[in-house]
Amino acid sequence: MIVPRLLKWLIGTLAAASALMLMLWGLVAGYIAYEYPYGASHCCDLALADALILYAERHDGWFPRGEATPEASLSLLHREKLASADLLRGKSVPLPTVEARLICGELLTPDTCGWHYVEGLRRDDDPRLGLFWDKAGLSHNGGRLPGGGHTVIFVNRDRKQIRAENWRNFLAEQQGLLAERASAKSESKTRGSNVE
């Protein structure tokens, strides 16, 4: 009689332990899915910054430009073998989507590139100008950033996290800096044409 009771107790204990383990696994899986909404990835913003700087060194100080969209211009890094499809996809676009376009010789589109790239800048521009950031606002490994926001890489390769509560102010400041830049270039062209 003791053996069936012991067996019954053992089976009940194992069932309860299994249920607890499943529940814990569900909590862990839920946390990972929340923390890494697109999965973990190491599309390194510093590696992209280095590729952009190398490109600028080859192109008289200009970062990639001239294509239909900023994302298409960023694709020029792949054409010059400075960045892989995995790097150019960013942290939120599936690798097969980007590989398929680049293998066919097509350029990236806003939907096939996870980076927000500011086209038309030069290496010697105002160092306060942001060059690119992750569209989804994810950390170095694809996780959510503490405090939200985005990590921005500037034209001088500095890197700074702009928290969610400061993001709108940052974007407004960037628009102002770009407007100043455009105005200064326009004045420079006007002065140059008056000299001739």
PDB file of C-alpha atoms in Angstrom:
ATOM      1  CA  MET A   1       0.000   0.000   0.000  1.00  0.00           C
ATOM      2  CA  ILE A   2       2.848   2.395   0.669  1.00  0.00           C
ATOM      3  CA  VAL A   3       4.292   1.870  -2.832  1.00  0.00           C
ATOM      4  CA  PRO A   4       1.102   2.985  -4.711  1.00  0.00           C
ATOM      5  CA  ARG A   5       0.780   6.040  -2.436  1.00  0.00           C
ATOM      6  CA  LEU A   6       4.428   6.917  -2.945  1.00  0.00           C
ATOM      7  CA  LEU A   7       4.067   6.438  -6.678  1.00  0.00           C
ATOM      8  CA  LYS A   8       0.921   8.584  -6.722  1.00  0.00           C
ATOM      9  CA  TRP A   9       2.686  11.300  -4.698  1.00  0.00           C
ATOM     10  CA  LEU A  10       5.739  11.151  -6.979  1.00  0.00           C
ATOM     11  CA  ILE A  11       3.613  11.465 -10.127  1.00  0.00           C
ATOM     12  CA  GLY A  12       1.680  14.390  -8.614  1.00  0.00           C
ATOM     13  CA  THR A  13       4.906  16.117  -7.595  1.00  0.00           C
ATOM     14  CA  LEU A  14       6.426  15.647 -11.061  1.00  0.00           C
ATOM     15  CA  ALA A  15       3.252  16.951 -12.697  1.00  0.00           C
ATOM     16  CA  ALA A  16       3.248  20.024 -10.453  1.00  0.00           C
ATOM     17  CA  ALA A  17       6.972  20.623 -11.120  1.00  0.00           C
ATOM     18  CA  SER A  18       6.396  20.273 -14.869  1.00  0.00           C
ATOM     19  CA  ALA A  19       3.502  22.746 -14.754  1.00  0.00           C
ATOM     20  CA  LEU A  20       5.652  25.193 -12.776  1.00  0.00           C
ATOM     21  CA  MET A  21       8.510  24.832 -15.277  1.00  0.00           C
ATOM     22  CA  LEU A  22       6.130  25.454 -18.200  1.00  0.00           C
ATOM     23  CA  MET A  23       4.756  28.524 -16.467  1.00  0.00           C
ATOM     24  CA  LEU A  24       8.275  29.856 -15.794  1.00  0.00           C
ATOM     25  CA  TRP A  25       9.297  29.151 -19.381  1.00  0.00           C
ATOM     26  CA  GLY A  26       6.228  31.065 -20.594  1.00  0.00           C
ATOM     27  CA  LEU A  27       7.198  34.039 -18.438  1.00  0.00           C
ATOM     28  CA  VAL A  28      10.788  33.966 -19.721  1.00  0.00           C
ATOM     29  CA  ALA A  29       9.635  33.627 -23.349  1.00  0.00           C
ATOM     30  CA  GLY A  30       7.175  36.499 -22.860  1.00  0.00           C
ATOM     31  CA  TYR A  31       9.882  38.698 -21.376  1.00  0.00           C
ATOM     32  CA  ILE A  32      12.281  37.920 -24.235  1.00  0.00           C
ATOM     33  CA  ALA A  33       9.572  38.623 -26.839  1.00  0.00           C
ATOM     34  CA  TYR A  34       8.828  41.964 -25.152  1.00  0.00           C
ATOM     35  CA  GLU A  35      12.449  42.954 -24.607  1.00  0.00           C
ATOM     36  CA  TYR A  36      13.543  41.933 -28.151  1.00  0.00           C
ATOM     37  CA  PRO A  37      10.491  42.714 -30.332  1.00  0.00           C
ATOM     38  CA  TYR A  38      12.293  41.803 -33.587  1.00  0.00           C
ATOM     39  CA  GLY A  39      14.590  39.199 -32.044  1.00  0.00           C
ATOM     40  CA  ALA A  40      18.124  39.709 -30.832  1.00  0.00           C
ATOM     41  CA  SER A  41      20.468  41.128 -33.454  1.00  0.00           C
ATOM     42  CA  HIS A  42      23.863  42.690 -33.575  1.00  0.00           C
ATOM     43  CA  CYS A  43      23.518  45.149 -36.447  1.00  0.00           C
ATOM     44  CA  CYS A  44      26.170  47.364 -34.970  1.00  0.00           C
ATOM     45  CA  ASP A  45      25.658  51.092 -35.387  1.00  0.00           C
ATOM     46  CA  LEU A  46      29.379  51.696 -34.863  1.00  0.00           C
ATOM     47  CA  ALA A  47      30.220  49.306 -37.730  1.00  0.00           C
ATOM     48  CA  LEU A  48      27.781  51.206 -39.947  1.00  0.00           C
ATOM     49  CA  ALA A  49      29.385  54.492 -38.858  1.00  0.00           C
ATOM     50  CA  ASP A  50      32.813  53.163 -39.841  1.00  0.00           C
ATOM     51  CA  ALA A  51      31.494  52.053 -43.248  1.00  0.00           C
ATOM     52  CA  LEU A  52      29.987  55.496 -43.829  1.00  0.00           C
ATOM     53  CA  ILE A  53      33.251  57.207 -42.893  1.00  0.00           C
ATOM     54  CA  LEU A  54      35.207  54.975 -45.300  1.00  0.00           C
ATOM     55  CA  TYR A  55      32.692  55.801 -48.014  1.00  0.00           C
ATOM     56  CA  ALA A  56      33.088  59.530 -47.339  1.00  0.00           C
ATOM     57  CA  GLU A  57      36.875  59.212 -47.526  1.00  0.00           C
ATOM     58  CA  ARG A  58      36.480  57.680 -51.007  1.00  0.00           C
ATOM     59  CA  HIS A  59      33.976  60.343 -52.167  1.00  0.00           C
ATOM     60  CA  ASP A  60      35.503  63.721 -51.360  1.00  0.00           C
ATOM     61  CA  GLY A  61      33.937  63.822 -47.881  1.00  0.00           C
ATOM     62  CA  TRP A  62      30.378  63.044 -49.001  1.00  0.00           C
ATOM     63  CA  PHE A  63      28.329  60.350 -47.323  1.00  0.00           C
ATOM     64  CA  PRO A  64      26.192  58.243 -49.729  1.00  0.00           C
ATOM     65  CA  ARG A  65      23.695  60.365 -51.673  1.00  0.00           C
ATOM     66  CA  GLY A  66      21.843  60.794 -54.919  1.00  0.00           C
ATOM     67  CA  GLU A  67      19.465  57.832 -55.004  1.00  0.00           C
ATOM     68  CA  ALA A  68      15.641  57.874 -54.871  1.00  0.00           C
ATOM     69  CA  THR A  69      15.469  57.577 -51.069  1.00  0.00           C
ATOM     70  CA  PRO A  70      17.944  57.890 -48.201  1.00  0.00           C
ATOM     71  CA  GLU A  71      17.704  54.099 -47.717  1.00  0.00           C
ATOM     72  CA  ALA A  72      18.575  53.564 -51.389  1.00  0.00           C
ATOM     73  CA  SER A  73      21.589  55.851 -50.993  1.00  0.00           C
ATOM     74  CA  LEU A  74      22.652  53.892 -47.912  1.00  0.00           C
ATOM     75  CA  SER A  75      22.630  50.778 -50.149  1.00  0.00           C
ATOM     76  CA  LEU A  76      25.628  52.218 -51.987  1.00  0.00           C
ATOM     77  CA  LEU A  77      27.718  50.951 -49.074  1.00  0.00           C
ATOM     78  CA  HIS A  78      26.877  47.406 -50.195  1.00  0.00           C
ATOM     79  CA  ARG A  79      27.781  48.137 -53.802  1.00  0.00           C
ATOM     80  CA  GLU A  80      31.213  49.301 -52.652  1.00  0.00           C
ATOM     81  CA  LYS A  81      31.557  46.238 -50.391  1.00  0.00           C
ATOM     82  CA  LEU A  82      31.681  48.373 -47.247  1.00  0.00           C
ATOM     83  CA  ALA A  83      28.575  46.894 -45.574  1.00  0.00           C
ATOM     84  CA  SER A  84      26.815  43.539 -45.615  1.00  0.00           C
ATOM     85  CA  ALA A  85      23.094  42.948 -46.050  1.00  0.00           C
ATOM     86  CA  ASP A  86      22.992  41.969 -42.371  1.00  0.00           C
ATOM     87  CA  LEU A  87      24.358  45.342 -41.313  1.00  0.00           C
ATOM     88  CA  LEU A  88      22.193  47.363 -43.705  1.00  0.00           C
ATOM     89  CA  ARG A  89      18.969  45.655 -42.625  1.00  0.00           C
ATOM     90  CA  GLY A  90      19.130  47.335 -39.229  1.00  0.00           C
ATOM     91  CA  LYS A  91      17.579  45.681 -36.199  1.00  0.00           C
ATOM     92  CA  SER A  92      13.983  45.393 -37.385  1.00  0.00           C
ATOM     93  CA  VAL A  93      13.991  44.092 -40.979  1.00  0.00           C
ATOM     94  CA  PRO A  94      14.410  40.354 -41.685  1.00  0.00           C
ATOM     95  CA  LEU A  95      17.741  39.499 -43.308  1.00  0.00           C
ATOM     96  CA  PRO A  96      16.221  37.476 -46.206  1.00  0.00           C
ATOM     97  CA  THR A  97      14.202  40.548 -47.274  1.00  0.00           C
ATOM     98  CA  VAL A  98      17.328  42.680 -47.574  1.00  0.00           C
ATOM     99  CA  GLU A  99      19.500  39.955 -49.098  1.00  0.00           C
ATOM    100  CA  ALA A 100      16.906  39.309 -51.817  1.00  0.00           C
ATOM    101  CA  ARG A 101      16.974  42.961 -52.923  1.00  0.00           C
ATOM    102  CA  LEU A 102      20.727  43.418 -52.776  1.00  0.00           C
ATOM    103  CA  ILE A 103      21.531  40.123 -54.541  1.00  0.00           C
ATOM    104  CA  CYS A 104      19.292  41.229 -57.452  1.00  0.00           C
ATOM    105  CA  GLY A 105      21.142  44.543 -57.618  1.00  0.00           C
ATOM    106  CA  GLU A 106      18.170  46.506 -56.279  1.00  0.00           C
ATOM    107  CA  LEU A 107      18.578  49.254 -53.714  1.00  0.00           C
ATOM    108  CA  LEU A 108      16.873  49.342 -50.334  1.00  0.00           C
ATOM    109  CA  THR A 109      13.572  51.097 -49.712  1.00  0.00           C
ATOM    110  CA  PRO A 110      12.116  52.645 -46.539  1.00  0.00           C
ATOM    111  CA  ASP A 111      10.395  49.292 -45.843  1.00  0.00           C
ATOM    112  CA  THR A 112      13.525  47.190 -46.370  1.00  0.00           C
ATOM    113  CA  CYS A 113      15.980  49.151 -44.239  1.00  0.00           C
ATOM    114  CA  GLY A 114      15.777  49.503 -40.463  1.00  0.00           C
ATOM    115  CA  TRP A 115      18.028  52.569 -40.326  1.00  0.00           C
ATOM    116  CA  HIS A 116      16.908  56.190 -40.576  1.00  0.00           C
ATOM    117  CA  TYR A 117      19.683  57.765 -42.623  1.00  0.00           C
ATOM    118  CA  VAL A 118      20.042  61.515 -43.160  1.00  0.00           C
ATOM    119  CA  GLU A 119      21.145  61.880 -46.765  1.00  0.00           C
ATOM    120  CA  GLY A 120      23.242  64.714 -48.192  1.00  0.00           C
ATOM    121  CA  LEU A 121      25.689  65.271 -45.354  1.00  0.00           C
ATOM    122  CA  ARG A 122      29.452  65.569 -45.480  1.00  0.00           C
ATOM    123  CA  ARG A 123      32.129  64.398 -43.095  1.00  0.00           C
ATOM    124  CA  ASP A 124      33.040  68.026 -42.267  1.00  0.00           C
ATOM    125  CA  ASP A 125      29.467  69.146 -41.478  1.00  0.00           C
ATOM    126  CA  ASP A 126      28.380  70.441 -38.078  1.00  0.00           C
ATOM    127  CA  PRO A 127      29.148  67.633 -35.596  1.00  0.00           C
ATOM    128  CA  ARG A 128      25.757  68.215 -33.947  1.00  0.00           C
ATOM    129  CA  LEU A 129      24.044  66.773 -37.044  1.00  0.00           C
ATOM    130  CA  GLY A 130      22.740  63.237 -36.642  1.00  0.00           C
ATOM    131  CA  LEU A 131      23.787  60.952 -39.493  1.00  0.00           C
ATOM    132  CA  PHE A 132      21.616  57.931 -38.693  1.00  0.00           C
ATOM    133  CA  TRP A 133      19.677  56.029 -36.031  1.00  0.00           C
ATOM    134  CA  ASP A 134      17.668  52.855 -35.702  1.00  0.00           C
ATOM    135  CA  LYS A 135      14.056  53.443 -36.837  1.00  0.00           C
ATOM    136  CA  ALA A 136      12.607  51.149 -34.165  1.00  0.00           C
ATOM    137  CA  GLY A 137      14.679  52.643 -31.336  1.00  0.00           C
ATOM    138  CA  LEU A 138      16.491  49.493 -30.214  1.00  0.00           C
ATOM    139  CA  SER A 139      19.689  48.862 -28.275  1.00  0.00           C
ATOM    140  CA  HIS A 140      23.002  47.582 -29.601  1.00  0.00           C
ATOM    141  CA  ASN A 141      21.705  43.977 -29.497  1.00  0.00           C
ATOM    142  CA  GLY A 142      18.143  44.645 -30.607  1.00  0.00           C
ATOM    143  CA  GLY A 143      16.583  45.077 -27.165  1.00  0.00           C
ATOM    144  CA  ARG A 144      14.440  47.941 -25.962  1.00  0.00           C
ATOM    145  CA  LEU A 145      16.383  50.976 -24.802  1.00  0.00           C
ATOM    146  CA  PRO A 146      15.971  52.004 -21.166  1.00  0.00           C
ATOM    147  CA  GLY A 147      13.926  55.193 -21.316  1.00  0.00           C
ATOM    148  CA  GLY A 148      12.982  54.574 -24.954  1.00  0.00           C
ATOM    149  CA  GLY A 149      14.187  56.895 -27.666  1.00  0.00           C
ATOM    150  CA  HIS A 150      16.979  56.195 -30.122  1.00  0.00           C
ATOM    151  CA  THR A 151      20.743  55.927 -30.225  1.00  0.00           C
ATOM    152  CA  VAL A 152      22.014  58.505 -32.712  1.00  0.00           C
ATOM    153  CA  ILE A 153      25.318  58.457 -34.561  1.00  0.00           C
ATOM    154  CA  PHE A 154      26.498  61.953 -35.504  1.00  0.00           C
ATOM    155  CA  VAL A 155      28.605  62.978 -38.522  1.00  0.00           C
ATOM    156  CA  ASN A 156      31.750  62.946 -36.382  1.00  0.00           C
ATOM    157  CA  ARG A 157      30.945  59.339 -35.235  1.00  0.00           C
ATOM    158  CA  ASP A 158      29.909  60.401 -31.728  1.00  0.00           C
ATOM    159  CA  ARG A 159      27.131  58.243 -30.344  1.00  0.00           C
ATOM    160  CA  LYS A 160      24.401  59.368 -27.974  1.00  0.00           C
ATOM    161  CA  GLN A 161      21.120  57.969 -26.717  1.00  0.00           C
ATOM    162  CA  ILE A 162      18.280  60.467 -26.974  1.00  0.00           C
ATOM    163  CA  ARG A 163      15.582  59.433 -24.512  1.00  0.00           C
ATOM    164  CA  ALA A 164      11.932  59.247 -25.594  1.00  0.00           C
ATOM    165  CA  GLU A 165      10.932  62.368 -23.655  1.00  0.00           C
ATOM    166  CA  ASN A 166      13.615  64.390 -25.517  1.00  0.00           C
ATOM    167  CA  TRP A 167      13.079  62.875 -28.966  1.00  0.00           C
ATOM    168  CA  ARG A 168      10.765  65.573 -30.380  1.00  0.00           C
ATOM    169  CA  ASN A 169      13.130  68.321 -29.221  1.00  0.00           C
ATOM    170  CA  PHE A 170      16.038  66.491 -30.838  1.00  0.00           C
ATOM    171  CA  LEU A 171      14.182  66.202 -34.160  1.00  0.00           C
ATOM    172  CA  ALA A 172      13.262  69.906 -34.046  1.00  0.00           C
ATOM    173  CA  GLU A 173      16.888  70.814 -33.336  1.00  0.00           C
ATOM    174  CA  GLN A 174      18.010  68.645 -36.260  1.00  0.00           C
ATOM    175  CA  GLN A 175      15.561  70.387 -38.610  1.00  0.00           C
ATOM    176  CA  GLY A 176      16.942  73.740 -37.461  1.00  0.00           C
ATOM    177  CA  LEU A 177      20.538  72.652 -38.014  1.00  0.00           C
ATOM    178  CA  LEU A 178      19.707  71.320 -41.490  1.00  0.00           C
ATOM    179  CA  ALA A 179      17.933  74.578 -42.354  1.00  0.00           C
ATOM    180  CA  GLU A 180      20.986  76.589 -41.192  1.00  0.00           C
ATOM    181  CA  ARG A 181      23.211  74.330 -43.279  1.00  0.00           C
ATOM    182  CA  ALA A 182      21.044  74.810 -46.383  1.00  0.00           C
ATOM    183  CA  SER A 183      20.938  78.577 -45.838  1.00  0.00           C
ATOM    184  CA  ALA A 184      24.719  78.781 -45.447  1.00  0.00           C
ATOM    185  CA  LYS A 185      25.260  76.744 -48.633  1.00  0.00           C
ATOM    186  CA  SER A 186      22.777  78.954 -50.515  1.00  0.00           C
ATOM    187  CA  GLU A 187      24.550  82.127 -49.347  1.00  0.00           C
ATOM    188  CA  SER A 188      27.892  80.640 -50.328  1.00  0.00           C
ATOM    189  CA  LYS A 189      26.618  79.869 -53.850  1.00  0.00           C
ATOM    190  CA  THR A 190      25.130  83.367 -54.163  1.00  0.00           C
ATOM    191  CA  ARG A 191      28.424  84.990 -53.134  1.00  0.00           C
ATOM    192  CA  GLY A 192      30.283  82.737 -55.547  1.00  0.00           C
ATOM    193  CA  SER A 193      28.047  83.714 -58.478  1.00  0.00           C
ATOM    194  CA  ASN A 194      28.352  87.445 -57.611  1.00  0.00           C
ATOM    195  CA  VAL A 195      32.145  87.204 -57.798  1.00  0.00           C
ATOM    196  CA  GLU A 196      32.074  85.973 -61.391  1.00  0.00           C
TER     197      GLU A 196
END
